[in-house]
Amino acid sequence: MDLPCPEWMKHVEEKWTRLGSAKRESFSLLADIDEIYRYGQSQVKQDDVEVLLRISERYDGNKCAESATRCREQGNRSFKLKDYKSAALYYSKGVSYAGNKTEQLSLCYANRSAALFHLGLYKECLEDIQRALDEGYPSRLQCKLTNRHTQCVNKLQKHELCNASSLKQHTPQTDEKKNSITELSAAVSVHFTPEKGRHLLVAENKSAGEVVVEDEAFSLVLIPSDEQHMKAHVFGTQHIHCHHCLLQTLSPVPCQDCSYACYCGPTCRREAWRQYHRWECPSGSQLLTLGVLAHLALRVALKAGLKEVQRARESHNNSEASNSESGSCGESYLGSLSDCYHGRLYLGIYSLLPHVLQHPPSLRFLLALTMATLCQSMKDVGPETWSCNEQEGGNRHEWPDQSMLGAVALRHMMQLRCNAQAVTAIRDKEDSSLAVQSSREVRLATALFPILSLLNHSCCPNTSISFHLGLSSAEPSSLGSSTPGVAVSIRTCRDVEAGQELLHCYGPHYSRMDVRKRQHLLLEQYFFQCHCDTCALELADGTGTLPSAFSKLRCESCGSSLQMGTDTDVHVCSQSSCPRRTTNTEMQRKLQALRQLLDQALELMEKQRADGALQMLQEATSHADHFLMKTHPLQGELADATARAYASSGEESTLQAAWHLKRSLAAVRSQYGEDSLELGRQLFKLTQLHFNGGDGQSALSVIPLARRLLSLHCDPHCEELEELKDMEACLHGTG
């Protein structure tokens, strides 16, 4: 969750109400963040801390021998069923719960090494064998590990020769990712105007697909799965991704003091501890309770350290003093501090606008009380962690008290409302053995990027972003050392001429929602009225939608397209001779019924009941054809689901699966555009289907367009492009 849990929000809301109108009015006039924080701090009572601790009990982050035993036993059951991936994940949970230097921890590592061996992860298996021995694995059982170690070494030696040439070819790709740092290309510059604030312009023509900016996350927080997801799927994002660099792993190493944080290896664990986790660790449950934004805001301040925070605050205060002398007020210090480009320095983060007065007073109170209570609870839980030095592995500077830390974290919390960036990845929903996959975009983390935050919004952007997880910077970071993390590449998704602004979509995209909803969401969250070309076109039309949207509803009498009549609640046929009229209420009822059929069919597919799902999808498609054009998004979803249902029915159904997947392309192309990432991914799925179905010629005919579209939006070494390359090489006989 981004904001605090509902119970805490309700508690703060009751305190806000009890303040009375006079005190609420007085608080509403506060514009200085330090003053807002001090007011919140003055309202924190011991019962507030106790309420937070009570709510936080549901997120138990302590080591627990019983939980470790239970997870190891669940892993054993999965192992016996030959579900080695689930076994490895259960053993990893056991590793997190087990205490240091205990037999339980050594057993979990040893058992996980067996699962990793069966998964072909021999290097990781060897690492776990050594960890088990280091943790005191019982001598009576060590012959098992010795035999497994020998088998692993033999397997690796066999693979070494055949993989040597492949490893050499991939070395430049790995080095390229490791060397990525926050930088602007020479053809991009930072500009400032009072209307737009800081923004990026290209100095020369850029072709579609060119990388124009590489940026590193200053800090990030992994998004934990919600309780409902956890009950349904057992394993969440926090169990399969490193909490520091987000690299996916089946063999994480845990924090030595808590059961929640886990990492891809000792390097990330060490860096996380040095930068922020030593302070966070005793209060992990409270951080989970108060949400991702509070957690990330605090982490940004902790990572920066006292010295950098003081330097940024001094620059800010000097800028405000200068503005005061010149008669400026409010947030107009933009012209002296925020119009500068600070690159990877913390000052670049600090100078992002917090938009203090745009936050409703009740929300300002929630943020202030939340951060003040968090800092107080952290001080109570682990006061010794606040006085550390560089030799102890701390973040180089002591925090004399929590007031400055809390005020700075509050500033970052307000900034994150407009500058937080979701880090996403594509994840397959189903068994990889299927001929065509269903994938979804999942949020892994919320991050703060110094340069990406400078891009302004457009509902039809000219850039796309792709993330690199597990980055290991080859150059010192702004904190003075090489640290693992996450990077983003910003590339043009269409040709951009010199002098044009680089624009990024903040979420509301013209292909996913109409202009009225976009305008509302952008004003509510980002505090601005969008005037991009797409919004201007839709608003000028007067209908609130692009003209192409009219063609997606079908007249049931003559088959022509429907359009909105002068009465906005009625759809009329585009053919003047046809008298057909359909109310919007009736149309929404039909669409809702279709959606329910589709959802029921998808549930049947998850239960491996493809025949029942096909019957339901065919019924839904028959209904849809009466009142929806082939380009309607729901038609695309029905066709895609039908293709997957046929593909899961066996090789004899491959032709039908391919036909339906092709049918979905019209809707995807209409909704997202000819050069969209969505169309590229759909073509990639079609290539998979042709290839796995043995239709090489059809696969080769689709690969070029799929590759071109994916290259506009994705990293050159992403899984989809690598798989396209492998399929093409195989079909040409060179793979």
XYZ file of C-alpha atoms in Angstrom:
735
model
C 0.000 0.000 0.000
C 1.179 3.530 -0.703
C -0.647 5.350 2.107
C -0.932 4.070 5.687
C -3.322 1.224 6.458
C -7.008 2.149 6.996
C -6.861 1.658 10.787
C -4.080 4.212 11.186
C -5.751 6.665 8.813
C -8.972 6.385 10.818
C -7.052 7.019 14.048
C -5.461 10.185 12.625
C -8.771 11.337 11.159
C -10.341 11.156 14.619
C -7.481 13.242 16.052
C -7.965 15.795 13.253
C -11.663 16.048 14.070
C -10.987 16.456 17.796
C -8.691 19.430 17.142
C -11.685 21.678 16.635
C -12.271 24.205 13.889
C -10.010 26.934 15.315
C -6.940 24.693 15.590
C -7.638 23.121 12.199
C -7.817 26.589 10.671
C -4.560 27.591 12.360
C -2.830 24.452 11.094
C -4.169 25.026 7.576
C -2.284 28.323 7.388
C 1.103 26.680 7.985
C 3.179 26.597 4.790
C 6.652 25.861 6.174
C 7.397 22.143 6.321
C 9.465 22.426 9.511
C 6.559 24.180 11.229
C 4.089 21.600 9.931
C 6.280 18.798 11.259
C 6.745 20.465 14.642
C 2.978 20.834 14.939
C 2.535 17.158 14.132
C 5.250 16.306 16.632
C 3.471 18.318 19.326
C 0.304 16.285 18.766
C 1.982 12.898 19.176
C 1.101 11.276 22.497
C 2.179 7.959 23.927
C -1.187 6.439 23.026
C -0.506 7.253 19.349
C 2.710 5.248 19.487
C 0.859 2.425 21.257
C -1.874 2.429 18.598
C 0.780 2.198 15.873
C 2.532 -0.670 17.645
C -0.756 -2.513 18.145
C -1.736 -2.194 14.485
C 1.779 -3.237 13.467
C 1.508 -6.574 15.271
C -0.065 -8.098 12.153
C 3.232 -7.541 10.326
C 5.517 -9.628 12.507
C 9.086 -9.141 11.338
C 10.873 -11.038 14.101
C 12.836 -14.259 13.833
C 10.758 -17.270 14.864
C 11.971 -20.864 15.170
C 8.433 -22.275 14.941
C 7.730 -20.389 11.709
C 11.062 -21.551 10.287
C 10.176 -25.179 11.073
C 6.718 -24.815 9.551
C 8.097 -23.306 6.323
C 10.772 -26.005 6.038
C 8.125 -28.723 6.439
C 5.982 -27.076 3.742
C 9.039 -26.991 1.528
C 9.604 -30.698 2.135
C 6.053 -31.462 1.026
C 6.495 -29.453 -2.181
C 9.841 -31.154 -2.778
C 8.227 -34.603 -2.550
C 5.688 -33.465 -5.167
C 8.633 -32.363 -7.358
C 7.429 -28.765 -7.220
C 10.974 -27.561 -6.742
C 10.304 -23.863 -7.257
C 7.687 -23.761 -4.496
C 9.995 -25.849 -2.324
C 12.826 -23.341 -2.796
C 10.505 -20.461 -1.912
C 9.254 -22.189 1.242
C 12.817 -22.953 2.293
C 13.692 -19.287 1.675
C 10.911 -18.238 4.040
C 12.335 -20.673 6.555
C 15.788 -19.120 6.087
C 14.309 -15.688 6.844
C 12.618 -16.849 10.049
C 15.526 -18.928 11.387
C 17.975 -17.389 13.826
C 21.668 -16.994 13.068
C 24.034 -19.903 13.774
C 21.168 -22.307 14.451
C 20.655 -25.835 13.193
C 17.295 -24.741 11.804
C 18.987 -22.195 9.535
C 21.555 -24.708 8.318
C 18.798 -27.251 7.532
C 16.816 -24.671 5.539
C 19.890 -23.748 3.501
C 20.748 -27.417 2.911
C 17.220 -28.316 1.826
C 17.062 -25.282 -0.455
C 20.309 -26.370 -2.089
C 18.585 -29.632 -3.067
C 15.686 -27.765 -4.681
C 18.086 -25.453 -6.519
C 20.017 -28.472 -7.802
C 16.859 -29.937 -9.353
C 16.097 -26.529 -10.903
C 19.510 -26.527 -12.578
C 20.757 -23.590 -10.513
C 24.089 -25.192 -9.720
C 26.020 -22.061 -8.771
C 23.302 -21.046 -6.325
C 23.205 -24.621 -5.021
C 26.929 -24.507 -4.204
C 26.483 -21.189 -2.406
C 23.707 -22.654 -0.245
C 25.800 -25.723 0.557
C 28.543 -23.454 1.869
C 26.026 -21.380 3.843
C 24.619 -24.527 5.435
C 28.099 -25.581 6.517
C 28.897 -22.097 7.806
C 25.745 -22.152 9.939
C 26.723 -25.435 11.602
C 25.026 -28.128 9.496
C 25.013 -31.368 11.548
C 28.112 -33.494 10.893
C 25.994 -36.663 10.752
C 24.280 -35.336 7.621
C 27.217 -33.691 5.863
C 27.735 -36.636 3.485
C 24.549 -35.486 1.690
C 26.017 -32.055 1.095
C 29.365 -33.522 0.031
C 27.691 -35.681 -2.611
C 25.542 -32.789 -3.833
C 28.598 -30.551 -3.988
C 30.397 -33.092 -6.182
C 27.386 -33.421 -8.482
C 27.145 -29.635 -8.817
C 30.801 -29.262 -9.706
C 30.477 -31.994 -12.349
C 27.394 -30.349 -13.819
C 29.080 -26.960 -13.985
C 32.178 -28.413 -15.633
C 30.050 -30.086 -18.292
C 28.263 -26.819 -19.029
C 31.407 -24.693 -18.942
C 32.775 -25.632 -22.360
C 29.481 -25.437 -24.273
C 28.577 -22.135 -22.612
C 31.999 -20.479 -22.906
C 31.341 -18.817 -26.256
C 27.860 -17.761 -25.171
C 29.239 -16.196 -22.005
C 31.795 -14.228 -23.996
C 29.063 -12.887 -26.261
C 26.951 -11.804 -23.315
C 29.740 -10.139 -21.342
C 29.372 -6.739 -23.084
C 25.640 -6.747 -22.308
C 26.282 -7.420 -18.636
C 28.984 -4.776 -18.458
C 26.705 -2.273 -20.166
C 24.067 -2.712 -17.493
C 26.601 -2.563 -14.705
C 28.074 0.660 -16.011
C 24.767 2.486 -16.346
C 24.775 5.689 -14.319
C 22.580 8.733 -13.993
C 23.408 10.919 -16.958
C 21.965 13.004 -19.765
C 23.120 12.383 -23.303
C 24.892 15.292 -24.977
C 21.794 15.925 -27.064
C 19.526 16.553 -24.047
C 19.538 19.622 -21.808
C 17.612 20.872 -18.776
C 15.572 24.052 -19.253
C 13.405 26.106 -16.927
C 10.344 28.286 -17.403
C 7.902 29.525 -14.740
C 5.058 27.764 -16.568
C 6.716 24.354 -16.990
C 9.344 24.357 -14.262
C 12.383 22.247 -15.066
C 12.017 20.137 -18.202
C 14.124 18.355 -20.794
C 14.633 19.386 -24.433
C 16.502 17.587 -27.194
C 19.162 19.621 -28.966
C 19.195 17.444 -32.080
C 16.814 15.201 -33.989
C 16.221 11.863 -32.320
C 14.920 8.764 -34.069
C 12.359 6.480 -32.467
C 14.000 3.982 -30.142
C 17.067 6.055 -29.210
C 18.093 6.135 -25.547
C 18.300 9.775 -24.445
C 18.643 9.457 -20.668
C 20.042 6.877 -18.235
C 18.974 7.411 -14.643
C 19.548 5.592 -11.363
C 16.997 5.424 -8.593
C 18.197 7.503 -5.670
C 16.195 5.198 -3.450
C 13.343 2.701 -3.665
C 11.071 0.547 -1.530
C 9.803 -2.836 -2.628
C 6.006 -3.092 -2.615
C 4.800 -5.922 -0.374
C 1.888 -8.033 -1.535
C -1.408 -7.177 0.097
C -3.018 -9.576 2.547
C -5.580 -10.872 0.039
C -2.861 -11.621 -2.521
C -0.776 -13.334 0.110
C -3.651 -15.606 1.112
C -4.266 -16.595 -2.499
C -0.706 -16.957 -3.774
C 1.421 -17.579 -0.646
C 4.479 -15.949 -2.211
C 4.587 -12.225 -2.871
C 6.983 -9.793 -4.473
C 8.955 -9.566 -1.233
C 9.798 -13.280 -1.394
C 11.229 -13.395 -4.924
C 12.932 -10.015 -5.370
C 15.933 -8.488 -3.652
C 14.754 -5.715 -1.333
C 17.684 -3.519 -2.378
C 18.185 -3.971 -6.148
C 14.947 -5.869 -7.057
C 16.831 -8.682 -8.794
C 14.656 -11.798 -8.936
C 16.135 -14.700 -7.015
C 15.187 -18.115 -5.657
C 18.067 -18.107 -3.173
C 17.861 -14.878 -1.164
C 19.912 -14.202 1.943
C 17.987 -12.674 4.853
C 18.666 -9.755 7.120
C 20.420 -11.195 10.144
C 18.115 -9.404 12.581
C 14.606 -9.466 11.032
C 12.521 -11.925 9.027
C 11.187 -9.479 6.417
C 14.109 -8.013 4.457
C 15.971 -10.370 2.124
C 18.538 -9.789 -0.581
C 20.035 -11.373 -3.672
C 23.398 -11.720 -1.936
C 25.760 -10.450 0.743
C 26.661 -7.308 -1.246
C 23.112 -5.979 -1.329
C 22.552 -6.964 2.293
C 25.687 -5.103 3.328
C 24.833 -1.999 1.266
C 21.248 -1.915 2.524
C 22.481 -2.117 6.120
C 25.041 0.635 5.571
C 22.657 3.007 3.801
C 19.376 2.643 5.696
C 18.391 -0.769 7.039
C 20.293 -0.520 10.338
C 17.828 2.217 11.301
C 14.762 0.597 9.731
C 15.296 -2.973 10.925
C 13.904 -2.638 14.490
C 10.821 -0.838 13.118
C 10.006 -2.946 10.067
C 6.464 -3.708 11.223
C 5.650 -0.031 11.715
C 7.038 0.824 8.273
C 4.825 -1.818 6.665
C 1.845 -0.416 8.561
C 2.467 3.179 7.490
C 2.851 2.401 3.809
C 5.350 2.658 0.983
C 5.411 6.456 0.704
C 6.298 7.001 4.371
C 8.869 4.217 4.143
C 10.475 5.620 0.977
C 10.471 9.199 2.286
C 12.316 8.114 5.422
C 14.738 5.953 3.421
C 15.663 8.842 1.104
C 16.635 10.960 4.115
C 18.536 8.126 5.800
C 20.470 7.325 2.644
C 21.415 10.964 2.097
C 22.804 11.296 5.605
C 22.978 14.286 7.893
C 25.731 16.161 6.037
C 23.948 16.105 2.658
C 20.621 17.000 4.267
C 22.182 19.973 6.049
C 23.814 21.137 2.814
C 20.519 20.921 0.913
C 18.590 22.699 3.656
C 21.177 25.474 3.718
C 20.867 25.961 -0.047
C 17.099 26.017 0.296
C 17.170 28.546 3.131
C 19.568 30.789 1.232
C 17.271 30.663 -1.789
C 14.240 31.573 0.306
C 16.149 34.451 1.892
C 17.107 35.719 -1.548
C 13.494 35.492 -2.729
C 12.321 37.286 0.392
C 14.677 40.174 -0.296
C 13.400 40.401 -3.860
C 9.760 40.338 -2.769
C 9.009 36.767 -3.873
C 7.032 34.375 -1.715
C 5.604 30.882 -1.474
C 7.287 28.286 -3.723
C 8.849 30.794 -6.084
C 12.334 29.713 -5.014
C 12.092 27.640 -8.178
C 13.956 30.388 -9.960
C 17.102 30.024 -7.849
C 17.225 26.428 -6.607
C 14.849 24.234 -8.547
C 15.789 25.603 -11.961
C 19.274 24.150 -11.529
C 20.264 20.662 -12.646
C 21.952 18.738 -9.843
C 22.462 15.376 -11.548
C 22.854 12.508 -9.097
C 23.366 14.693 -6.041
C 20.864 14.579 -3.202
C 20.261 18.279 -3.844
C 18.480 17.233 -7.040
C 16.014 15.248 -4.923
C 15.641 17.886 -2.225
C 14.885 20.601 -4.793
C 11.830 18.790 -6.177
C 8.708 20.767 -5.312
C 6.727 19.479 -2.302
C 3.560 21.410 -3.339
C 2.790 22.010 0.326
C -0.323 24.160 -0.050
C -1.812 21.953 -2.753
C -2.121 19.126 -0.242
C -5.453 19.379 1.605
C -4.980 20.371 5.274
C -6.318 17.026 6.520
C -3.766 15.202 4.350
C -0.938 17.455 5.584
C -1.970 16.585 9.129
C -2.001 12.858 8.295
C 1.493 13.025 6.783
C 2.920 15.126 9.626
C 1.452 13.007 12.428
C 2.445 9.804 10.620
C 6.071 10.831 10.226
C 6.309 12.256 13.765
C 4.833 9.085 15.291
C 7.116 6.911 13.177
C 10.230 8.793 14.283
C 9.137 8.630 17.921
C 8.470 4.894 17.727
C 11.823 4.280 16.033
C 13.573 6.198 18.790
C 11.763 4.141 21.432
C 12.424 0.782 19.744
C 16.090 1.226 18.892
C 17.648 4.386 20.310
C 21.162 2.972 20.097
C 21.001 2.924 16.290
C 20.832 6.710 16.129
C 24.402 7.203 17.271
C 26.667 5.314 14.886
C 29.879 6.116 13.148
C 31.555 5.243 9.902
C 33.602 2.449 11.458
C 30.398 0.746 12.586
C 29.146 0.694 9.032
C 26.671 3.508 9.475
C 25.718 6.237 7.081
C 28.681 8.409 8.085
C 26.830 10.933 10.236
C 24.871 10.916 13.476
C 21.348 12.313 13.644
C 21.398 14.506 16.766
C 17.646 14.092 17.133
C 14.639 13.046 15.082
C 13.258 16.535 14.451
C 15.409 17.293 11.426
C 15.086 13.753 10.094
C 11.297 13.840 10.494
C 10.935 17.242 8.804
C 13.088 16.197 5.851
C 11.223 12.888 5.511
C 7.931 14.818 5.595
C 9.200 17.001 2.742
C 10.043 13.884 0.729
C 6.653 12.374 1.515
C 4.968 15.436 -0.002
C 7.307 15.348 -2.999
C 6.503 11.699 -3.656
C 2.872 12.481 -4.380
C 3.996 13.949 -7.706
C 7.401 12.326 -8.211
C 7.132 8.697 -7.091
C 7.764 6.294 -9.969
C 6.426 2.754 -10.108
C 9.114 0.227 -11.060
C 7.390 -2.457 -13.107
C 8.161 -5.790 -14.723
C 6.325 -8.168 -17.028
C 5.402 -11.448 -15.401
C 3.800 -14.498 -17.013
C 0.544 -15.559 -15.400
C 0.534 -19.180 -16.444
C 2.586 -22.302 -17.080
C 5.506 -21.627 -19.399
C 4.734 -24.894 -21.209
C 1.711 -23.298 -22.892
C 2.089 -22.323 -26.545
C 0.902 -18.779 -25.863
C 1.459 -16.941 -22.611
C -0.694 -14.513 -20.678
C 1.461 -11.842 -19.092
C 0.764 -8.851 -16.923
C 2.653 -5.803 -15.789
C 3.302 -5.870 -12.050
C 4.545 -3.139 -9.721
C 7.685 -4.249 -7.950
C 8.634 -1.071 -6.130
C 8.147 2.650 -5.748
C 11.276 4.669 -6.498
C 12.543 8.219 -6.759
C 14.625 9.058 -9.850
C 16.399 12.449 -9.999
C 16.226 12.967 -13.792
C 13.054 11.058 -14.624
C 11.282 13.361 -12.162
C 12.114 16.310 -14.437
C 10.027 15.024 -17.348
C 6.645 16.678 -17.802
C 3.491 14.771 -18.610
C 1.680 14.120 -21.862
C -1.342 11.870 -22.361
C 0.348 10.808 -25.618
C 4.055 10.829 -24.645
C 7.059 10.707 -26.967
C 9.169 8.592 -24.593
C 9.075 5.103 -23.122
C 10.911 3.827 -20.082
C 12.445 0.450 -19.269
C 14.001 -0.666 -16.005
C 17.251 -2.490 -15.275
C 17.146 -4.487 -12.067
C 20.202 -5.583 -10.143
C 22.291 -2.672 -11.409
C 25.819 -2.509 -10.055
C 27.267 0.902 -10.735
C 30.875 0.860 -11.882
C 31.329 4.455 -10.812
C 31.030 5.931 -7.308
C 27.564 7.073 -6.400
C 26.791 10.463 -4.894
C 27.324 8.822 -1.523
C 30.893 7.926 -2.430
C 30.792 4.200 -3.210
C 29.740 1.707 -5.850
C 26.340 0.393 -4.794
C 23.793 -1.959 -6.374
C 20.444 -0.541 -7.384
C 17.892 0.002 -10.143
C 18.267 2.055 -13.311
C 15.842 3.333 -15.928
C 16.435 3.995 -19.618
C 14.381 6.730 -21.237
C 14.080 6.271 -24.997
C 12.108 8.063 -27.675
C 9.116 6.036 -28.850
C 8.705 8.170 -31.972
C 10.854 10.627 -33.916
C 11.541 13.811 -31.932
C 12.822 16.972 -33.594
C 15.484 19.272 -32.161
C 14.022 21.744 -29.678
C 11.083 19.531 -28.722
C 10.377 18.622 -25.118
C 10.717 15.047 -23.903
C 7.382 14.004 -22.390
C 6.471 11.105 -20.148
C 3.035 9.720 -19.220
C 2.332 9.909 -15.476
C -0.335 7.210 -15.742
C -3.484 8.674 -17.337
C -2.978 7.720 -21.013
C -5.341 8.671 -23.835
C -5.630 5.009 -24.910
C -6.895 3.909 -21.482
C -9.309 6.619 -20.344
C -11.238 9.565 -21.697
C -10.121 13.153 -21.319
C -12.490 14.043 -18.483
C -11.191 11.257 -16.272
C -7.575 12.047 -17.184
C -8.010 15.720 -16.388
C -9.612 14.897 -13.049
C -6.888 12.446 -12.007
C -4.027 14.712 -13.055
C -5.478 17.691 -11.209
C -6.216 15.638 -8.107
C -2.820 13.941 -7.789
C -0.387 16.171 -9.676
C -2.020 19.583 -9.204
C -2.103 20.693 -12.848
C -4.536 20.989 -15.730
C -3.195 19.025 -18.699
C -2.920 21.026 -21.925
C -1.189 18.402 -24.067
C -2.117 18.151 -27.751
C -4.239 15.054 -27.208
C -6.315 16.670 -24.448
C -6.727 19.796 -26.559
C -7.991 17.714 -29.492
C -10.512 15.797 -27.392
C -11.747 18.887 -25.564
C -12.082 20.850 -28.809
C -14.179 18.035 -30.264
C -16.655 18.499 -27.423
C -17.326 14.788 -26.907
C -14.536 14.087 -24.471
C -13.181 11.248 -26.603
C -11.068 10.922 -29.709
C -13.023 10.489 -32.957
C -11.703 6.947 -33.389
C -13.613 5.887 -30.268
C -16.957 6.267 -32.079
C -16.270 3.338 -34.402
C -16.034 0.787 -31.568
C -19.784 0.469 -30.879
C -21.908 -1.344 -33.481
C -25.495 -0.736 -34.520
C -27.430 -3.969 -34.014
C -29.825 -3.103 -36.828
C -27.520 -2.308 -39.761
C -23.995 -3.025 -38.496
C -22.727 0.554 -38.860
C -20.906 2.358 -36.086
C -22.739 4.125 -33.274
C -22.001 7.652 -32.177
C -23.122 9.812 -29.286
C -26.275 11.730 -30.043
C -27.108 15.263 -28.994
C -28.539 13.668 -25.881
C -25.368 12.433 -24.170
C -27.206 9.403 -22.755
C -28.127 8.008 -26.159
C -26.059 6.359 -28.906
C -27.405 6.788 -32.448
C -26.456 5.034 -35.669
C -23.975 6.849 -37.895
C -26.244 6.079 -40.863
C -28.893 8.802 -40.911
C -31.376 6.426 -42.541
C -31.192 3.997 -39.605
C -33.494 4.895 -36.669
C -31.692 2.682 -34.140
C -31.124 4.330 -30.751
C -29.431 2.725 -27.731
C -29.295 4.308 -24.313
C -25.958 4.507 -22.565
C -27.464 2.645 -19.601
C -28.407 -0.279 -21.838
C -24.955 -0.285 -23.454
C -23.225 -0.338 -20.061
C -25.451 -3.228 -18.962
C -24.420 -5.267 -22.004
C -20.745 -4.461 -21.509
C -20.937 -5.458 -17.854
C -22.573 -8.783 -18.742
C -19.788 -9.468 -21.251
C -17.136 -8.608 -18.694
C -18.670 -11.045 -16.222
C -18.610 -13.850 -18.818
C -14.969 -13.096 -19.610
C -13.986 -13.076 -15.922
C -15.794 -16.386 -15.328
C -14.003 -17.927 -18.312
C -10.632 -16.758 -17.026
C -11.384 -18.341 -13.644
C -12.133 -21.648 -15.396
C -8.838 -21.421 -17.267
C -6.951 -20.944 -14.001
C -8.607 -24.151 -12.787
C -7.377 -25.986 -15.931
C -10.925 -26.273 -17.327
C -10.215 -25.095 -20.862
C -13.276 -26.748 -22.421
C -15.710 -24.944 -20.134
C -13.827 -21.691 -20.649
C -13.987 -22.063 -24.444
C -17.718 -22.601 -24.372
C -18.198 -19.492 -22.252
C -15.845 -17.396 -24.424
C -17.602 -18.459 -27.609
C -20.925 -17.419 -26.097
C -19.462 -14.060 -25.033
C -17.898 -13.451 -28.452
C -21.196 -14.229 -30.170
C -22.944 -11.623 -28.026
C -20.128 -9.104 -28.531
C -20.286 -9.348 -32.316
C -23.845 -8.003 -32.237
C -23.036 -4.631 -30.672
C -19.226 -4.204 -30.646
C -16.892 -3.581 -33.554
C -13.792 -5.769 -33.876
C -11.722 -2.804 -32.674
C -13.412 -2.543 -29.282
C -10.993 -3.316 -26.394
C -13.330 -5.972 -24.985
C -13.288 -7.778 -28.327
C -9.498 -7.840 -28.076
C -9.588 -9.285 -24.567
C -12.094 -11.962 -25.619
C -9.993 -12.945 -28.631
C -6.804 -13.090 -26.552
C -8.447 -15.253 -23.880
C -9.932 -17.552 -26.534
C -6.483 -17.969 -28.113
C -5.031 -19.014 -24.767
C -7.889 -21.424 -24.146
C -7.321 -23.116 -27.517
C -3.554 -23.178 -26.960
C -4.006 -24.993 -23.646
C -6.191 -27.615 -25.364
C -3.267 -29.170 -27.259
C -1.290 -28.879 -30.475
C -4.319 -29.789 -32.612
C -5.903 -26.478 -31.611
C -2.922 -24.299 -32.573
C -4.519 -23.036 -35.791
C -7.641 -21.873 -33.965
C -5.481 -20.257 -31.291
C -3.486 -18.354 -33.923
C -6.666 -17.195 -35.681
C -8.105 -15.734 -32.486
C -4.819 -14.119 -31.474
C -4.651 -12.421 -34.896
C -8.217 -11.279 -34.330
C -7.146 -9.519 -31.142
C -4.583 -7.422 -33.045
C -7.245 -5.152 -34.557
C -8.480 -4.096 -31.112
C -4.969 -3.674 -29.684
C -3.871 -1.651 -32.722
C -6.955 0.559 -32.525
C -6.688 1.166 -28.789
C -2.949 1.646 -28.378
C -1.649 2.605 -31.815
C 0.525 1.191 -34.593
C 3.785 1.791 -32.715
C 2.630 0.787 -29.245
C 4.343 -1.511 -26.798
C 1.041 -3.331 -26.319
C 0.909 -4.246 -30.008
C 4.535 -5.360 -29.881
C 3.805 -7.705 -26.982
C 0.770 -9.132 -28.723
C 2.854 -9.825 -31.836
C 5.470 -11.447 -29.618
C 2.811 -13.817 -28.273
C 1.726 -14.598 -31.840
C 5.334 -15.413 -32.731
C 5.532 -17.743 -29.718
C 2.355 -19.476 -30.818
C 3.539 -19.999 -34.398
C 6.972 -21.165 -33.253
C 5.713 -23.587 -30.604
C 3.091 -24.858 -33.036
C 5.694 -25.698 -35.668
C 4.671 -22.981 -38.154
C 8.123 -21.535 -38.801
C 7.207 -19.479 -41.852
C 4.415 -17.659 -40.042
C 6.707 -17.032 -37.082
C 9.389 -15.544 -39.341
C 6.805 -13.281 -40.970
C 5.811 -11.769 -37.602
C 9.245 -11.435 -35.970
C 10.439 -8.262 -37.804
C 7.455 -6.129 -36.758
C 7.404 -7.535 -33.218
C 11.106 -6.786 -32.879
C 10.750 -3.236 -34.237
C 7.944 -2.350 -31.839
C 9.590 -3.909 -28.787
C 12.855 -2.138 -29.647
C 11.066 1.219 -29.474
C 10.087 0.680 -25.864
C 12.251 -2.017 -24.260
C 15.846 -2.653 -23.336
C 17.746 -4.352 -26.201
C 18.463 -7.289 -23.915
C 14.983 -7.766 -22.481
C 13.609 -11.297 -22.358
C 11.179 -10.769 -25.240
C 13.819 -9.509 -27.676
C 16.287 -12.194 -26.630
C 13.632 -14.870 -27.192
C 12.774 -13.438 -30.612
C 16.453 -13.612 -31.521
C 16.687 -17.223 -30.349
C 13.553 -18.251 -32.252
C 14.774 -16.576 -35.434
C 18.198 -18.223 -35.148
C 16.570 -21.607 -34.587
C 14.290 -21.228 -37.606
C 17.201 -20.173 -39.802
C 19.237 -23.131 -38.520
C 21.909 -20.985 -36.875
C 20.831 -21.442 -33.253
